[in-house]
Amino acid sequence: MTAHALHGDTESTALYDLPGPRARRRHFLYGIASTAVILALLAWILYLLFDTDQFTAAKWNPFTYKGIQELLLKGLGNTLKAFLYASVFSLVLGAVLATGRLSVHRPVHWAATLCVEFFRAMPVLVMIFFIFVALKVQPLPALVAGLTLYNGSVLAEVFRTGINSVDRGQREVAYALGMRKTQVMTFVLAPQAVRAMLPAIISQLVVALKDTSLGYLITYEEFLHAGKLIASNLDYDLPFIPVVMIISPIYIGMCMLLSWFAGWVARFERRSPKTEAVAVVEPDPGTVLPGDPR
Amino acid sequence: MYVLTQNFALYWKGFVGTVELTVYASVLALVLGFVMASFRVAPVGSFRVFGTVWVTVLRNTPLTLLFFAVLLGLPRFGLVLPFQVFAVLALGCYTSAFICEALRSGINTVPKGQGEASRSLGMSFTQTLRSVILPQAFRSVIPPIGSTLIALAKNSAIAGAFSVTELLGTYKTLSELGYNIIWTFVWIAVGYLIITLSISALFNVLEKRWGIAR
């Protein structure tokens, strides 16, 4: 067995050679020491949990009640509902804005660019609060609208780079065959671009899923809101930590599943000969502002 | 329109709050991200596992949930700190996962031969990492780190909703005072634009000075 297999190292880095017997012994010792430290840390957290009576029956009992379970399920349903609406609308808005940015008509191009840059530069929460407070919209539409504006603008950039990543020759051939601009886009460029963009699109949907929890801040009755309701209930001895311990794995699990799916699609596409060498970069978490050379 | 001039002190306090939050959390995120990135490329398995778990979990945690757990949950352990410290902790840890990934991709852009060369000169893992690989990795990841920190500045708005003094939080006081809510938000938006544009400008300068074209 090679040292590589031993260390489970997939990408060999420039950082170190394959360790020899002495280095391996040393690494083994480091490994044991660091594992001990991590375990001690976990034990300390566990001790804190027990010490502050987080595992008393009174705090965990509520989760066996049907009403509580239904409340949590309803919250989860509302989270997924907001996510579904937000993803569909942002895909549509993204397509519209990307079309605008790719347009040859100057005013359309500028309007779309302005929209994209502005909505990417604003904190999502400010937009959601603006829609909720100033425009007096109900929580669900306010949340969905805020998420749509932000994620739609980011997706517009993904779509645009995706379309631009299709080989120039494809476009030229299509025009040479006498296709119109719309035909070139819908029959030649878009179908190829979608395959390359898919991982980046799904990654952006993870962001949308995570951001649905912002609904909690505008009193939308989603998953976190349900958790808060249970946690602040005196009858159940304020089971705050148990609530966090139950809702976090579910939230994180959902997002990880979607992230993993994005990664799987990316690997699948990379193997496919049809999309060889075309990769669309993941959308930036931040914004690229006007006048930015990036 | 007059809402800004009449309440400049309030806006200024919120603005400074957001800037402080952003700066402190950025420092924490950069330090933690650096540590986690070194963990993720370390030759020792348990370091790698720890780094991977840290990044995977934090990247997939909704920030609101993290704020909820840290600001409202940690006090249940008897850990009582000012809310601003908790907010810096939550924002910094969350962003460190993204910084770590940016750094790691930067490390991968350094040609393998350089590591081999420094090792053949007798440098250890830490020496290679510190004096050869990381300085170059840093320079190639200036743009992604810039956009990550812009995202951090924008994310700091969530802290306002958890009653940390911060720019977005000013709307509550102003709407209670009966000011036009639209103009209130216009000035909040301008405040955020100033912060994000400044970070963007700063990183443009850094990139011009230190960035490497490959």
XYZ file of C-alpha atoms in Angstrom:
508
model
C 0.000 0.000 0.000
C 1.381 3.383 -0.885
C 1.587 6.236 1.523
C -0.922 8.046 -0.638
C -3.585 5.474 -0.118
C -2.766 5.412 3.561
C -3.430 9.090 3.923
C -6.460 9.087 1.693
C -4.981 11.990 -0.213
C -6.696 12.405 -3.541
C -5.029 15.486 -4.968
C -1.337 15.427 -4.460
C -0.327 18.902 -3.406
C 2.867 20.800 -3.832
C 3.164 20.976 -0.091
C 4.739 17.729 1.007
C 6.373 14.590 -0.332
C 5.058 11.148 0.273
C 5.976 10.710 3.937
C 8.619 8.192 4.821
C 8.490 5.864 7.838
C 9.670 8.464 10.349
C 7.373 11.186 9.052
C 4.518 8.718 9.078
C 5.170 7.905 12.711
C 5.300 11.600 13.495
C 2.032 12.240 11.631
C 0.468 9.356 13.470
C 1.438 10.930 16.802
C 0.103 14.337 15.693
C -3.056 12.607 14.610
C -3.540 10.974 17.998
C -2.766 14.199 19.856
C -5.157 16.308 17.778
C -7.896 13.691 17.973
C -7.491 13.712 21.741
C -7.830 17.497 21.793
C -10.948 17.398 19.621
C -12.492 14.656 21.744
C -11.708 16.613 24.903
C -13.435 19.644 23.358
C -16.503 17.573 22.508
C -16.523 16.078 25.999
C -16.380 19.571 27.469
C -19.368 20.672 25.358
C -21.237 17.530 26.418
C -20.387 18.298 30.032
C -21.695 21.846 29.616
C -24.898 20.471 28.118
C -25.423 18.118 31.059
C -24.273 20.698 33.556
C -26.905 23.185 32.385
C -29.611 20.489 32.454
C -30.225 20.382 28.727
C -31.086 16.693 28.760
C -33.808 16.753 31.368
C -37.009 14.998 30.339
C -39.013 18.214 30.614
C -36.987 19.778 27.826
C -37.229 16.855 25.430
C -40.738 15.678 26.178
C -42.416 18.355 24.052
C -41.021 16.751 20.912
C -43.107 13.662 21.564
C -46.298 15.717 21.449
C -48.225 15.544 18.236
C -48.990 19.263 18.213
C -45.321 20.187 18.438
C -44.372 17.783 15.683
C -47.101 19.209 13.495
C -45.941 22.736 14.239
C -42.394 21.837 13.175
C -43.603 20.038 10.071
C -45.767 22.986 9.112
C -42.763 25.254 9.550
C -40.643 22.995 7.385
C -43.399 22.968 4.775
C -43.505 26.761 4.778
C -39.722 26.900 4.384
C -39.889 24.591 1.389
C -42.804 26.571 -0.047
C -40.838 29.813 0.132
C -37.809 28.046 -1.372
C -39.847 26.640 -4.249
C -41.444 29.982 -5.118
C -38.142 31.817 -4.749
C -36.236 29.396 -6.972
C -38.823 29.346 -9.757
C -39.193 33.137 -9.788
C -35.453 33.769 -9.578
C -34.794 31.432 -12.487
C -37.358 33.367 -14.522
C -36.030 36.761 -13.423
C -32.475 35.574 -14.055
C -33.379 34.523 -17.588
C -35.094 37.859 -18.251
C -32.221 39.932 -16.857
C -29.611 37.855 -18.675
C -31.497 38.363 -21.937
C -31.531 42.059 -21.149
C -27.816 42.159 -20.476
C -27.065 40.255 -23.682
C -29.358 42.506 -25.699
C -27.853 44.650 -28.437
C -30.342 47.442 -27.736
C -28.445 49.902 -25.589
C -31.279 51.067 -23.267
C -32.356 47.487 -22.520
C -28.767 46.495 -21.845
C -28.169 49.412 -19.492
C -31.424 48.917 -17.603
C -30.685 45.231 -17.051
C -27.101 45.960 -15.993
C -28.269 48.576 -13.515
C -30.828 46.164 -12.009
C -28.339 43.324 -11.705
C -25.624 45.444 -10.114
C -27.953 47.215 -7.698
C -29.730 44.145 -6.401
C -26.460 42.280 -5.964
C -24.927 45.128 -4.003
C -27.818 45.395 -1.528
C -28.080 43.109 1.489
C -30.988 40.724 0.876
C -32.370 41.505 4.293
C -32.583 45.227 3.534
C -34.667 44.449 0.437
C -36.882 42.041 2.346
C -37.427 44.574 5.147
C -38.084 47.329 2.621
C -40.760 45.266 0.889
C -42.202 44.100 4.197
C -42.152 47.385 6.104
C -42.334 50.135 3.514
C -44.507 48.460 0.895
C -46.565 46.674 3.609
C -46.510 43.301 1.862
C -47.402 40.034 3.625
C -44.408 38.047 4.991
C -44.375 35.241 2.397
C -44.552 37.457 -0.711
C -42.066 39.872 0.848
C -39.588 37.065 1.536
C -40.053 35.528 -1.914
C -39.743 38.918 -3.627
C -36.537 39.776 -1.768
C -34.972 36.396 -2.469
C -36.067 36.569 -6.106
C -34.533 39.994 -6.694
C -31.210 38.966 -5.203
C -30.865 35.427 -6.522
C -32.378 36.392 -9.872
C -29.654 39.004 -10.325
C -26.916 36.562 -9.391
C -28.392 33.908 -11.676
C -28.536 36.465 -14.495
C -24.746 36.684 -14.278
C -24.459 32.906 -14.255
C -26.662 32.671 -17.345
C -24.723 35.396 -19.098
C -21.320 33.825 -18.488
C -22.799 30.458 -19.429
C -24.036 31.743 -22.780
C -20.729 33.495 -23.397
C -18.810 30.327 -22.565
C -20.287 28.494 -25.538
C -17.722 28.266 -28.288
C -17.856 31.231 -30.675
C -17.911 28.954 -33.678
C -21.306 27.579 -32.684
C -22.845 31.012 -32.924
C -21.093 31.825 -36.187
C -22.217 28.591 -37.812
C -25.777 29.159 -36.666
C -25.817 32.663 -38.138
C -24.219 31.325 -41.295
C -27.067 28.829 -41.600
C -29.416 31.796 -41.688
C -30.878 31.510 -38.171
C -32.273 34.565 -36.466
C -30.911 35.954 -33.211
C -33.670 34.335 -31.162
C -33.247 31.032 -32.930
C -29.500 31.053 -32.341
C -30.141 31.659 -28.664
C -32.911 29.131 -28.123
C -31.742 26.301 -30.385
C -27.977 26.586 -30.263
C -26.599 28.553 -27.328
C -29.056 28.062 -24.474
C -29.267 24.237 -24.594
C -25.486 23.941 -24.490
C -25.075 26.636 -21.894
C -27.626 25.085 -19.530
C -25.575 21.927 -19.171
C -22.465 23.836 -18.226
C -24.375 26.190 -15.924
C -26.345 23.564 -14.035
C -23.904 23.098 -11.114
C -23.581 26.863 -10.627
C -27.372 27.254 -10.752
C -27.908 24.561 -8.120
C -25.226 26.128 -5.896
C -27.113 29.403 -6.089
C -30.313 27.587 -5.133
C -28.515 26.432 -1.975
C -28.040 30.122 -1.163
C -31.755 30.693 -1.731
C -32.637 27.759 0.536
C -30.372 29.075 3.276
C -31.794 32.555 2.938
C -35.397 31.407 3.389
C -34.526 31.425 7.095
C -34.494 35.231 6.848
C -38.265 34.860 6.837
C -37.944 34.277 10.572
C -36.951 37.919 10.971
C -40.122 39.198 9.300
C -42.396 36.827 11.261
C -42.952 34.429 8.391
C -43.983 31.157 10.017
C -41.157 29.004 8.718
C -39.042 26.299 10.329
C -36.873 28.526 12.511
C -39.953 30.471 13.590
C -41.609 27.237 14.718
C -38.445 26.404 16.637
C -38.472 29.801 18.313
C -42.115 29.315 19.345
C -41.280 26.042 21.064
C -38.035 27.331 22.570
C -39.643 30.312 24.240
C -42.463 28.323 25.782
C -42.340 28.391 29.568
C -44.536 25.302 29.900
C -41.798 23.231 28.326
C -39.036 24.729 30.501
C -37.654 26.832 27.607
C -36.080 23.983 25.618
C -33.806 26.291 23.667
C -30.782 24.049 23.148
C -32.880 20.956 22.315
C -34.679 22.993 19.656
C -31.369 24.100 18.134
C -30.154 20.491 18.290
C -33.198 19.340 16.367
C -33.648 22.033 13.732
C -29.983 22.633 12.840
C -29.271 19.109 11.545
C -32.421 19.267 9.419
C -31.543 22.669 7.937
C -27.896 21.757 7.402
C -28.875 18.355 6.026
C -31.198 19.881 3.421
C -28.545 22.349 2.273
C -25.840 19.689 2.213
C -28.040 17.425 0.134
C -28.547 20.195 -2.412
C -24.817 21.119 -2.346
C -23.913 17.495 -2.834
C -26.324 17.305 -5.763
C -24.621 20.346 -7.323
C -21.261 18.641 -6.911
C -22.600 15.409 -8.369
C -24.005 17.204 -11.409
C -20.674 18.996 -11.862
C -18.750 15.706 -11.776
C -21.283 14.070 -14.082
C -21.012 16.914 -16.567
C -17.241 16.864 -16.419
C -17.225 13.237 -17.466
C -19.683 13.841 -20.272
C -17.968 14.349 -23.636
C -20.715 16.743 -24.715
C -19.669 19.489 -22.343
C -15.954 18.978 -22.457
C -13.862 21.880 -21.243
C -16.761 24.211 -20.557
C -17.105 25.082 -16.900
C -19.029 28.007 -15.530
C -17.581 29.481 -12.393
C -19.629 29.459 -9.240
C -21.414 32.719 -8.614
C -19.614 35.077 -6.300
C -21.012 35.339 -2.817
C -20.580 39.074 -3.007
C -20.874 41.440 -5.845
C -18.796 42.738 -8.647
C -19.484 46.386 -8.793
C -19.479 48.633 -11.830
C -16.056 49.612 -13.047
C -14.641 46.421 -11.667
C -12.122 44.758 -13.926
C -12.928 41.291 -12.635
C -35.243 63.590 2.526
C -34.687 65.444 5.799
C -34.604 62.179 7.645
C -30.845 61.974 7.144
C -29.948 65.497 8.232
C -32.282 65.434 11.219
C -31.123 62.037 12.437
C -27.549 62.081 11.339
C -26.323 60.953 14.770
C -28.517 57.862 14.664
C -27.496 56.966 11.120
C -23.869 57.577 11.966
C -24.099 55.265 14.972
C -25.647 52.552 12.831
C -23.098 53.072 10.089
C -20.203 52.851 12.532
C -21.803 49.760 14.064
C -21.908 48.042 10.687
C -18.323 49.061 9.896
C -17.095 47.788 13.266
C -18.975 44.529 12.887
C -17.549 44.093 9.400
C -13.972 44.856 10.417
C -13.878 42.647 13.518
C -15.672 39.774 11.812
C -13.366 40.085 8.785
C -10.295 39.775 10.977
C -11.748 36.731 12.739
C -12.812 35.196 9.420
C -9.395 35.743 7.839
C -7.546 34.235 10.807
C -9.897 31.267 11.183
C -10.073 30.759 7.420
C -6.291 30.720 7.262
C -6.086 28.156 10.068
C -8.760 25.965 8.500
C -7.131 26.153 5.066
C -3.832 24.980 6.572
C -5.715 22.208 8.341
C -7.331 21.123 5.097
C -4.013 20.736 3.301
C -2.105 19.289 6.263
C -0.485 15.856 5.975
C -2.176 14.724 9.206
C -5.539 13.076 8.623
C -7.387 14.289 11.704
C -6.563 17.938 10.891
C -7.959 17.451 7.409
C -11.123 15.855 8.755
C -11.624 18.689 11.245
C -11.126 21.337 8.557
C -13.473 19.577 6.162
C -16.205 19.199 8.762
C -15.855 22.852 9.795
C -16.173 24.105 6.222
C -18.938 21.734 5.149
C -21.123 22.399 8.155
C -20.704 26.167 8.212
C -21.135 26.580 4.478
C -24.445 24.766 4.655
C -25.775 26.519 7.748
C -28.265 29.331 7.198
C -26.698 32.418 8.760
C -29.946 33.286 10.531
C -29.879 29.893 12.228
C -26.275 30.476 13.275
C -27.179 33.879 14.717
C -30.157 32.302 16.450
C -27.997 29.550 17.968
C -25.113 31.816 18.971
C -26.912 34.949 20.169
C -29.800 33.219 21.902
C -28.312 29.785 22.559
C -24.873 30.423 24.058
C -26.264 32.451 26.982
C -28.071 29.253 28.055
C -24.646 27.788 28.724
C -24.028 30.610 31.132
C -21.887 32.399 28.571
C -23.055 35.987 28.701
C -21.263 38.419 26.423
C -22.383 41.605 24.702
C -24.517 40.863 21.643
C -21.975 42.550 19.409
C -19.292 40.025 20.392
C -21.672 37.169 19.667
C -22.517 38.710 16.301
C -18.818 38.999 15.417
C -18.375 35.360 16.437
C -21.254 34.142 14.283
C -20.335 36.261 11.241
C -16.619 35.492 11.546
C -17.038 31.720 11.849
C -19.555 31.620 9.002
C -17.342 33.646 6.662
C -14.202 31.718 7.648
C -15.566 28.686 5.788
C -15.738 30.695 2.550
C -12.318 32.287 3.130
C -10.881 28.812 3.727
C -12.243 27.533 0.428
C -10.937 30.585 -1.426
C -7.474 30.112 0.098
C -7.476 26.421 -0.654
C -8.265 27.024 -4.301
C -5.467 29.603 -4.239
C -3.048 27.012 -2.887
C -3.999 24.753 -5.780
C -3.023 27.458 -8.274
C 0.595 27.456 -7.079
C 2.583 25.215 -9.442
C 3.631 21.932 -7.903
C 7.251 22.479 -8.854
C 7.558 25.334 -6.389
C 6.696 23.110 -3.451
C 9.059 20.484 -4.749
C 11.809 23.050 -5.111
C 11.374 24.370 -1.582
C 11.366 20.861 -0.192
C 14.516 20.005 -2.055
C 16.048 23.015 -0.324
C 15.249 21.245 2.930
C 12.230 23.274 4.001
C 9.677 21.642 6.270
C 5.922 21.563 5.645
C 5.298 24.686 7.719
C 8.199 26.526 6.129
C 7.044 25.606 2.629
C 3.519 26.685 3.437
C 4.540 29.915 5.145
C 7.284 31.256 2.944
C 6.559 29.836 -0.498
C 3.015 28.672 -1.056
C 0.802 30.945 1.053
C 2.274 34.301 -0.018
C 1.552 33.370 -3.609
C -1.791 31.781 -2.808
C -2.816 34.955 -0.985
C -2.008 37.091 -3.980
C -4.015 34.968 -6.358
C -7.077 34.898 -4.110
C -7.370 38.647 -3.499
C -10.463 38.992 -5.736
C -12.471 36.083 -4.243
C -11.574 37.176 -0.712
C -12.746 40.674 -1.612
C -16.132 39.434 -2.720
C -16.388 37.192 0.337
C -15.797 40.194 2.597
C -18.370 42.219 0.657
C -20.799 39.377 1.322
C -19.828 39.577 4.999
C -20.612 43.297 5.095
C -24.008 42.625 3.556
C -24.665 39.687 5.873
C -23.975 41.880 8.886
C -27.459 43.322 8.312
C -28.852 40.200 9.984
C -27.184 41.283 13.221
C -29.416 44.364 13.208
C -32.489 42.184 13.366
C -31.006 40.560 16.484
C -30.811 43.965 18.197
C -27.146 44.681 17.588
C -26.536 48.368 16.848
C -26.170 48.379 13.115
C -27.271 50.292 10.016
C -30.410 48.313 9.123
C -31.585 48.458 12.731
C -31.966 52.258 12.515
C -35.166 51.864 10.468
C -37.061 50.731 13.572
C -36.398 53.889 15.570
C -37.006 56.121 12.574
C -40.308 54.522 11.641
C -41.444 54.872 15.262
C -40.558 58.549 15.046
C -42.886 58.747 12.052
C -40.430 59.489 9.282
C -41.120 58.577 5.689
C -40.122 54.942 5.557
C -39.058 55.017 1.918
C -36.478 57.753 2.466
C -35.299 55.989 5.620
C -34.499 52.942 3.539
C -32.937 54.969 0.737
C -30.314 56.284 3.164
C -29.768 52.828 4.660
C -29.176 51.554 1.137
C -26.731 54.388 0.469
C -24.874 53.477 3.670
C -24.467 49.874 2.586
C -23.410 50.969 -0.896
C -20.687 53.157 0.629
C -19.365 50.213 2.651
C -19.452 47.643 -0.152
C -17.986 50.075 -2.686
C -15.164 50.924 -0.277
C -14.287 47.254 0.215
C -14.426 46.739 -3.530
C -12.145 49.759 -4.116
C -9.737 48.596 -1.415
C -9.430 45.178 -2.978
C -8.951 46.685 -6.432
C -5.980 48.597 -5.054
C -4.646 45.481 -3.319
C -5.033 43.497 -6.496
C -3.224 46.100 -8.583
C -0.396 46.178 -6.089
C -0.028 42.509 -5.215
C -2.121 40.528 -7.641
C -0.403 38.145 -10.015
C -1.449 37.566 -13.571
C -1.160 33.955 -14.560
